[in-house]
Short mmCIF file of C-alpha atoms in Angstrom, two decimals:
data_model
loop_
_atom_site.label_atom_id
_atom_site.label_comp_id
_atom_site.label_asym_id
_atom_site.label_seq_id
_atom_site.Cartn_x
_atom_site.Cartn_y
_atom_site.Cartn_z
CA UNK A 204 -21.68 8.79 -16.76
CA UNK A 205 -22.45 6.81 -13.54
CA UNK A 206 -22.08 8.94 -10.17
CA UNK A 207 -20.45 6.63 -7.10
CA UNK A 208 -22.99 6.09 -4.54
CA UNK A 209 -21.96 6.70 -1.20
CA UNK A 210 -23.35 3.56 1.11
CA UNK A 211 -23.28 2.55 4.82
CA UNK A 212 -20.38 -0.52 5.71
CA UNK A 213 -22.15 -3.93 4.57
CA UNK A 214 -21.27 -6.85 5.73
CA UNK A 215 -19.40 -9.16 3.08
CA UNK A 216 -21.84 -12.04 3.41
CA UNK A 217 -24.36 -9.23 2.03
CA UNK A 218 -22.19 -9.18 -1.17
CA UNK A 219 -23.15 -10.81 -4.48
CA UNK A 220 -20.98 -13.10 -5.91
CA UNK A 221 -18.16 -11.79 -8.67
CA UNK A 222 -14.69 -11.58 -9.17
CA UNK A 223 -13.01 -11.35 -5.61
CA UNK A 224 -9.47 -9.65 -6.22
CA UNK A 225 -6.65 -9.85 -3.06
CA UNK A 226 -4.63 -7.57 -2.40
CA UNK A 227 -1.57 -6.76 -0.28
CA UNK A 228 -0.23 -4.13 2.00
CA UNK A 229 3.41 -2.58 1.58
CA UNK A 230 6.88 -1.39 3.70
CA UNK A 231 8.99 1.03 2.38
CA UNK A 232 12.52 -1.18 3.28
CA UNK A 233 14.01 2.35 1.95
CA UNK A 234 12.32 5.68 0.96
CA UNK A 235 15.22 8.20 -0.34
CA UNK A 236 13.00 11.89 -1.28
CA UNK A 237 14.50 14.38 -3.37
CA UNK A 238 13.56 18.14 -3.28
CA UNK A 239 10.30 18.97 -4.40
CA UNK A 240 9.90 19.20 -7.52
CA UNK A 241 8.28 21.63 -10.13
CA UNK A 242 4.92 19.93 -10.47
CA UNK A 243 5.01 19.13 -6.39
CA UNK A 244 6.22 15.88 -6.01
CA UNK A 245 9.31 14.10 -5.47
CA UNK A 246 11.91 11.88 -7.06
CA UNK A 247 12.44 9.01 -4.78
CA UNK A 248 14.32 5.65 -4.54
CA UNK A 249 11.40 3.48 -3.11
CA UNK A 250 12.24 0.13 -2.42
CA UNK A 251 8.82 -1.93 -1.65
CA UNK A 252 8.04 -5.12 0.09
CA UNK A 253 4.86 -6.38 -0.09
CA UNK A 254 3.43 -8.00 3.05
CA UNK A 255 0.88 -10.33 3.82
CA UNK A 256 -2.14 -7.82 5.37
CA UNK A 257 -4.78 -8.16 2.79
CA UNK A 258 -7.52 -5.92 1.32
CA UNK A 259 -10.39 -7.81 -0.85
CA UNK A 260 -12.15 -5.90 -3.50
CA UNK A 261 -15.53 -7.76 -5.14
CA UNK A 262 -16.86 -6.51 -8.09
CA UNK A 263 -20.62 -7.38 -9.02
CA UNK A 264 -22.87 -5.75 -11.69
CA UNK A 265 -24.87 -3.18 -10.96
CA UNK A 266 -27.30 -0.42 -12.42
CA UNK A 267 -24.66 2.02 -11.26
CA UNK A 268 -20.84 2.49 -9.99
CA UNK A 269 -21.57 2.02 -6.15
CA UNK A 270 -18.76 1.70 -3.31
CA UNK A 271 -19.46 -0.48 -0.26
CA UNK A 272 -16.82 -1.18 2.61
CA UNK A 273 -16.78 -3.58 5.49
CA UNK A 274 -13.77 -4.30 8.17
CA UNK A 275 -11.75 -2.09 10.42
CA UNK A 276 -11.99 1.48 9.93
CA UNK A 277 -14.07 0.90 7.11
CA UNK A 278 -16.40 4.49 8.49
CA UNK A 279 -12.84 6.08 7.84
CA UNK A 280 -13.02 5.23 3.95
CA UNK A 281 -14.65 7.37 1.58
CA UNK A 282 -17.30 5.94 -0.01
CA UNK A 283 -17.37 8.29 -3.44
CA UNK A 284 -16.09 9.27 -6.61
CA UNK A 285 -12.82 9.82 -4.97
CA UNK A 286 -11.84 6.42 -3.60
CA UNK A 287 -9.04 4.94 -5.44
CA UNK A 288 -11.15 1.71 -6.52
CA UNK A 289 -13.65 4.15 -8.03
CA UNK A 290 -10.97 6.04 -9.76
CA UNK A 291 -10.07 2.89 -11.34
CA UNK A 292 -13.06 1.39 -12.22
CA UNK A 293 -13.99 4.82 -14.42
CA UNK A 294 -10.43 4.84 -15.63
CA UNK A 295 -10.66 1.77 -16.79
CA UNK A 296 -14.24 1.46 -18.43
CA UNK A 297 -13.20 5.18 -19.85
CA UNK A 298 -10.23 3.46 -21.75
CA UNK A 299 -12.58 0.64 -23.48
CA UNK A 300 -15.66 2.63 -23.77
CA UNK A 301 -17.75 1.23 -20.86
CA UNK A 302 -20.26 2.70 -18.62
CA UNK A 303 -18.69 1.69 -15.36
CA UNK A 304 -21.74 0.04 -13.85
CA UNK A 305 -20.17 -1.97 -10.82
CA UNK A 306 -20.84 -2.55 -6.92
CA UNK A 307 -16.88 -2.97 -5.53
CA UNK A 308 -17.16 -4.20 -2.19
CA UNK A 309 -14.10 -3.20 0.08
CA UNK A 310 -13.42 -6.04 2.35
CA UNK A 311 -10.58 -3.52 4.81
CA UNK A 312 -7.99 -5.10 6.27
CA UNK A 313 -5.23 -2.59 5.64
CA UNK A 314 -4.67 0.00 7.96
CA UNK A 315 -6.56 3.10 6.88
CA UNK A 316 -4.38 6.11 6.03
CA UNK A 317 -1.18 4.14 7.87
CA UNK A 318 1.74 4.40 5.66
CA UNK A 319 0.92 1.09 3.66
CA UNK A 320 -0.97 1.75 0.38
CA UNK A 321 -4.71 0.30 1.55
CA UNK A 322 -6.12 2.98 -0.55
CA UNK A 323 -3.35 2.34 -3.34
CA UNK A 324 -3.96 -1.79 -2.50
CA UNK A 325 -7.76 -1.00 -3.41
CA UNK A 326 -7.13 0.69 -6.72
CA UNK A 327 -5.36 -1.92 -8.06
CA UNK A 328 -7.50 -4.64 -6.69
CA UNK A 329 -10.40 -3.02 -8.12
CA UNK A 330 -8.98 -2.73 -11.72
CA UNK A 331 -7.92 -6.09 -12.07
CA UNK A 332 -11.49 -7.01 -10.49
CA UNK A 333 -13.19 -5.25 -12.98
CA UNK A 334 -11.12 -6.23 -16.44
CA UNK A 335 -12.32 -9.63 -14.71
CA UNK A 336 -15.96 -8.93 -14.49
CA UNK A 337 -16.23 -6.86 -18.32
CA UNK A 338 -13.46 -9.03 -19.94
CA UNK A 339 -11.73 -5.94 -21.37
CA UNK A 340 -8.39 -7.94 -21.60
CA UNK A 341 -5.88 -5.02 -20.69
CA UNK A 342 -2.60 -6.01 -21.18
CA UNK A 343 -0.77 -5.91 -18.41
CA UNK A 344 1.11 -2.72 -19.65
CA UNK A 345 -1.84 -0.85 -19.76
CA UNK A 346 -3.00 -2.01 -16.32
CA UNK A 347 0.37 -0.66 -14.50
CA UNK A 348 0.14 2.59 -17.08
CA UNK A 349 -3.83 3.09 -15.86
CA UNK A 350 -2.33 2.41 -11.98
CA UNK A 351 0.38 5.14 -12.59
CA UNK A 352 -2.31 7.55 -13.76
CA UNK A 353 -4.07 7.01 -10.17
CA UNK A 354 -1.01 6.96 -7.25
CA UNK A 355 2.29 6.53 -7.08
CA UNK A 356 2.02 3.59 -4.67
CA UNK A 357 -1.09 1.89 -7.34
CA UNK A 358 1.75 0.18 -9.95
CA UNK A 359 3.58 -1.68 -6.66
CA UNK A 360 -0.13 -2.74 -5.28
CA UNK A 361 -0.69 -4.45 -8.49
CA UNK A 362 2.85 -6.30 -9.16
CA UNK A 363 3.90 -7.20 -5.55
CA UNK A 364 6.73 -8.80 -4.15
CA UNK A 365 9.35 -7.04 -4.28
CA UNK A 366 10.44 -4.12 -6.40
CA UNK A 367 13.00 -0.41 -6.47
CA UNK A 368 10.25 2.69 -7.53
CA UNK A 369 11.98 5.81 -8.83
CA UNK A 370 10.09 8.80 -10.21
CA UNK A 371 7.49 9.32 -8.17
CA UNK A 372 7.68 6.11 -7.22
CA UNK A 373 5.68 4.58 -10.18
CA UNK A 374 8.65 3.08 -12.21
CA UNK A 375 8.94 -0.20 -10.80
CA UNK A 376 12.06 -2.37 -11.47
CA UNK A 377 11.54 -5.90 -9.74
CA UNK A 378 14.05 -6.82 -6.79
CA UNK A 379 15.16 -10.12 -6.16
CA UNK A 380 14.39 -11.25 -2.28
CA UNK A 381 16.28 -14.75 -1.25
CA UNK A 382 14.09 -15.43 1.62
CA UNK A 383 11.08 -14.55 3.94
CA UNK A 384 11.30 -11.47 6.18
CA UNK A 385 8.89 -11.37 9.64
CA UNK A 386 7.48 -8.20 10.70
CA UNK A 387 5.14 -6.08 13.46
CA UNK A 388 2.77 -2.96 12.29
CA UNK A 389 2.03 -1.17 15.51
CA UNK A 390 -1.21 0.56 14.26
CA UNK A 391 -1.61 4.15 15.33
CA UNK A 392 -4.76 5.81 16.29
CA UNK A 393 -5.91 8.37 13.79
CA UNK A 394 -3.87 8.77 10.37
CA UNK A 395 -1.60 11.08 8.78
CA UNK A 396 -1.78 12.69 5.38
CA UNK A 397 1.08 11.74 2.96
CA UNK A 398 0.64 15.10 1.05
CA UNK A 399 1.31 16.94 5.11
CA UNK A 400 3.93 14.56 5.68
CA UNK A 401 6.10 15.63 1.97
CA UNK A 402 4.96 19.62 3.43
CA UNK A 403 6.37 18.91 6.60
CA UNK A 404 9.65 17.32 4.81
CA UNK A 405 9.73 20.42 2.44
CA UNK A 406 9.96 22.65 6.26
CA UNK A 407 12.44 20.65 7.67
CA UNK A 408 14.94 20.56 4.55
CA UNK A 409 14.07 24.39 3.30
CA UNK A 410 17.46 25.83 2.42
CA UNK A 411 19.51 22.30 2.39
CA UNK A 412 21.21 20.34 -0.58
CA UNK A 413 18.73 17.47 -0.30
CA UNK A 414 20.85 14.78 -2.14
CA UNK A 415 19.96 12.57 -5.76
CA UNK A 416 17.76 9.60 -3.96
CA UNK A 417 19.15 6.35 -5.43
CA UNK A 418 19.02 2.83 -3.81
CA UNK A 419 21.37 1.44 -0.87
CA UNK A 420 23.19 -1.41 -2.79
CA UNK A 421 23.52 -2.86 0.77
CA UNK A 422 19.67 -2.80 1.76
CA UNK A 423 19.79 -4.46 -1.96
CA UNK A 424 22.01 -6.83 -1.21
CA UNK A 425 20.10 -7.80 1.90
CA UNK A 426 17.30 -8.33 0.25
CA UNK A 427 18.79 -10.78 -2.52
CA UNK A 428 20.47 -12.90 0.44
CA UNK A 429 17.38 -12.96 2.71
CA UNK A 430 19.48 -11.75 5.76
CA UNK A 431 17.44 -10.21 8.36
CA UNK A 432 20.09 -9.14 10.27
CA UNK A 433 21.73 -7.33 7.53
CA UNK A 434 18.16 -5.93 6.18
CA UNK A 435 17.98 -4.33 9.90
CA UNK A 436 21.32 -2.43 9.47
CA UNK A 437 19.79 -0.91 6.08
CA UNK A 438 16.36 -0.05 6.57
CA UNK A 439 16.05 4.15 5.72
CA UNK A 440 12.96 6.24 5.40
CA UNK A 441 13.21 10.02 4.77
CA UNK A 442 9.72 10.95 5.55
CA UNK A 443 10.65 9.68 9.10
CA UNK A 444 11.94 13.17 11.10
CA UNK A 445 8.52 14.72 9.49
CA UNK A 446 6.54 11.93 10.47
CA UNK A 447 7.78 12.31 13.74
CA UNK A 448 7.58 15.66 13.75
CA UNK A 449 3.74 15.81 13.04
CA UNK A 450 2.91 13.21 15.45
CA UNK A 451 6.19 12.96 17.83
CA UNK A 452 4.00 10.12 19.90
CA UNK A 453 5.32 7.61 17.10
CA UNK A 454 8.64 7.85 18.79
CA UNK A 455 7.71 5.90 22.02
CA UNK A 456 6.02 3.46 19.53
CA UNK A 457 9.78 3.24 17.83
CA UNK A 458 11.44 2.80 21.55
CA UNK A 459 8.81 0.21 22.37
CA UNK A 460 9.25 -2.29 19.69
CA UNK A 461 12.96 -1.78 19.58
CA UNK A 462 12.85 -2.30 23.75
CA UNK A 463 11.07 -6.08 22.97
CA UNK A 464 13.84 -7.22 20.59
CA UNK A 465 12.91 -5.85 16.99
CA UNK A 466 16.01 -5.74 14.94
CA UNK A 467 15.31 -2.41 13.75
CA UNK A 468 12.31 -0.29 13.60
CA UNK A 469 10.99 2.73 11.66
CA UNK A 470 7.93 4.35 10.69
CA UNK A 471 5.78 2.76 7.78
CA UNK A 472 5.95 5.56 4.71
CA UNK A 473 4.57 8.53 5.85
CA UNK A 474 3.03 6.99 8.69
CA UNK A 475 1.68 6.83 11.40
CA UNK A 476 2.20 2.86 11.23
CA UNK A 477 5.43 1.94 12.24
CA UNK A 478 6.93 -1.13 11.06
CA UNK A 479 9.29 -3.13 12.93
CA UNK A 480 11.48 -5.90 11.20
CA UNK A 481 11.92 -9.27 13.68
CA UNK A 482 14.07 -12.44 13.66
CA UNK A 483 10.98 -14.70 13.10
CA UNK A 484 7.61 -15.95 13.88
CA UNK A 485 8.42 -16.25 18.15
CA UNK A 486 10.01 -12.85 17.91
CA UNK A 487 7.34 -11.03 16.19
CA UNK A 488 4.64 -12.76 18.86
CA UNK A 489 6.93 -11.32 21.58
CA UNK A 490 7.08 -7.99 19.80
CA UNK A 491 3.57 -7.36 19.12
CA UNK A 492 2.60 -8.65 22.98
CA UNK A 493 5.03 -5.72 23.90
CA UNK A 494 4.06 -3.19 21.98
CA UNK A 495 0.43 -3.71 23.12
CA UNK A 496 1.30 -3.88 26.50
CA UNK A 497 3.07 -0.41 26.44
CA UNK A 498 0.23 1.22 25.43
CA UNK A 499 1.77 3.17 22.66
CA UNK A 500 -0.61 2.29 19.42
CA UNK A 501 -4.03 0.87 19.07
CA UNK A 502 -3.50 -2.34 17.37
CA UNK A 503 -0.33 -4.92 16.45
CA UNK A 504 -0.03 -6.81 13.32
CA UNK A 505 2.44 -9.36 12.77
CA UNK A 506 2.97 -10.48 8.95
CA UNK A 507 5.36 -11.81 6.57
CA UNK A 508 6.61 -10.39 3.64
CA UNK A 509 7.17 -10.58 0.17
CA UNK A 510 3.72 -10.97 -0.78
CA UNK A 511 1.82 -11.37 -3.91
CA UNK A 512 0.20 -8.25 -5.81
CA UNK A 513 -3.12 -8.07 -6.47
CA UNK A 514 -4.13 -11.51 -7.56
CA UNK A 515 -7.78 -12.47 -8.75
CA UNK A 516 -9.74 -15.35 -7.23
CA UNK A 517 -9.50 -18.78 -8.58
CA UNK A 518 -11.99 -19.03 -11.60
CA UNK A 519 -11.81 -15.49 -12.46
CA UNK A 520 -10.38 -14.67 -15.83
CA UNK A 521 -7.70 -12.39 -15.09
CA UNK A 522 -6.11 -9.73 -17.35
CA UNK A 523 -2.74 -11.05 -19.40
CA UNK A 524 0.41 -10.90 -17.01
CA UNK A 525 -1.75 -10.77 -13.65
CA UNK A 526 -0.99 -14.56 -12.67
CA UNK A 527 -2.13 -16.44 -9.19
CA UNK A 528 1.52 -14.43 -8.01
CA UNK A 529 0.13 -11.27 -9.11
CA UNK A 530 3.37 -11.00 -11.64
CA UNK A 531 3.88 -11.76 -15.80
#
């Protein structure tokens, strides 16, 4: 089989042209973790929101599966058998019988290792990319069921919008949002771990009843009306104390953005982005001039949300159920 081939960042222009998949980043409006479980993870009540911070994954033929990456951060991804758009690529060609001879070019936009899926975003951009490039015409049941076999996040990076994940977060149920919701990612320096963010959760709730997670019909509710203002009152995360715990700097980040006029803040997953939801377009300028002005992260992003899942280029021939939304 084909080994990944570790390479410097390339520039896109030095790219080939293929089948150019986007891709978008995520918030977790609520994250509601269970007690470990048996095989290590946890049941959760994951409500996701897709938001418009994009990854772009190219795929090209090649002699061999190769991984290239260009943008911010990009020395920070891994450029081997174990990035997520390798994973898929081998998962994929494995399921139809392929060598999976590819170049995917990483295009990084996402915050690396920040609480919003990039490395999820990338998986699923690359599998749609490459049913694209070999025509293998996965359905898109066995897309989502290939996505669930790489991450827990993957399934949401490929369907988008807007959607309640329970499991391990890979059983999506689509959520109904009745309007656009603004937002600022403060971007942290350095990342955190999501598997030392659920140990660090597993410390601080050793010996308590940790509670059945199951969806806030009022974050729900918010969601289907569009309300802002009522979203704010609901957003949750449970990873947050840990989060905080591991790198407590996050909570003058938190203090900083609410200080500007954010409606409500809270840290992005496991972190260490936080997310902070605002009234609109003026609010989140005023927010992310603040928050870079205090001094507390490296880097604000303002961006709207929901947001289409990974959706190929125009002209590419995309796999059944993957339309220009990302959605069946």
């Amino acid at each position: 089989m084909s080994r990944a081939h570790a390479e410097g960042a390339v520039p896109v222009s030095a790219v080939r042209t293929g089948v150019t998949v986007r891709v978008p980043a995520k918030v977790n409006v609520q994250l509601a973790v269970g007690a470990a479980r048996p095989d290590g993870f946890h049941d959760l009540a994951n409500v996701f929101l897709a938001v418009g911070l994009y990854d772009e994954v190219t795929a090209t033929p090649a002699d061999e599966l190769r991984i290239t990456c260009s943008g911010p951060d990009a020395a920070q991804v891994p450029l081997d058998a174990t990035n997520l758009a390798a994973r898929a690529a081998v998962a994929l060609a494995e399921r139809y019988g392929i060598e999976p001879a590819v170049h995917l070019h990483i295009a990084k936009d996402i915050p690396v290792a920040g609480g919003m899926a990039g490395g999820s975003a990338d998986g699923a951009a690359a599998l749609v990319a490459c049913d694209a490039l070999w025509g293998t015409g996965a359905s898109r049941d066995e897309l989502l069921a290939i996505c669930a076999e790489l991450g827990s996040d993957v399934p949401f990076s490929l369907v988008g919008g807007a959607a309640l994940g329970t499991g391990r977060g890979e059983k999506l149920t689509p959520i109904e949002v009745g309007g656009s919701f603004h937002w600022v990612f403060a971007v942290a320096d350095g990342g955190l771990s999501t598997p030392a963010v659920y140990g660090e959760f597993d410390r601080l709730t050793a010996g308590a009843d940790v509670p059945e997670p199951t969806a806030s019909p009022a974050l729900l509710a918010a969601l289907r009306s569009g309300d802002s203002g009522a979203l704010a009152g609901a957003l949750s995360n449970g990873l947050q104390l840990a989060a905080l715990s591991l790198r407590p700097s996050l909570a003058d980040t938190l203090a900083a953005g609410t200080e500007a006029g954010a409606l409500a803040a809270l840290v992005s997953g496991s972190g260490p982005t936080t997310a902070f939801l605002v009234a609109d377009e003026a609010a989140a300028r005023k927010v992310a001039a603040a928050l870079m002005a205090s001094g507390t992260c490296r880097e604000a992003r303002v961006a709207v949300s929901p947001a289409p899942g990974a959706t190929a280029a125009p002209g590419a021939t995309a796999a059944p159920g993957v339309t220009a939304s990302g959605t069946a």
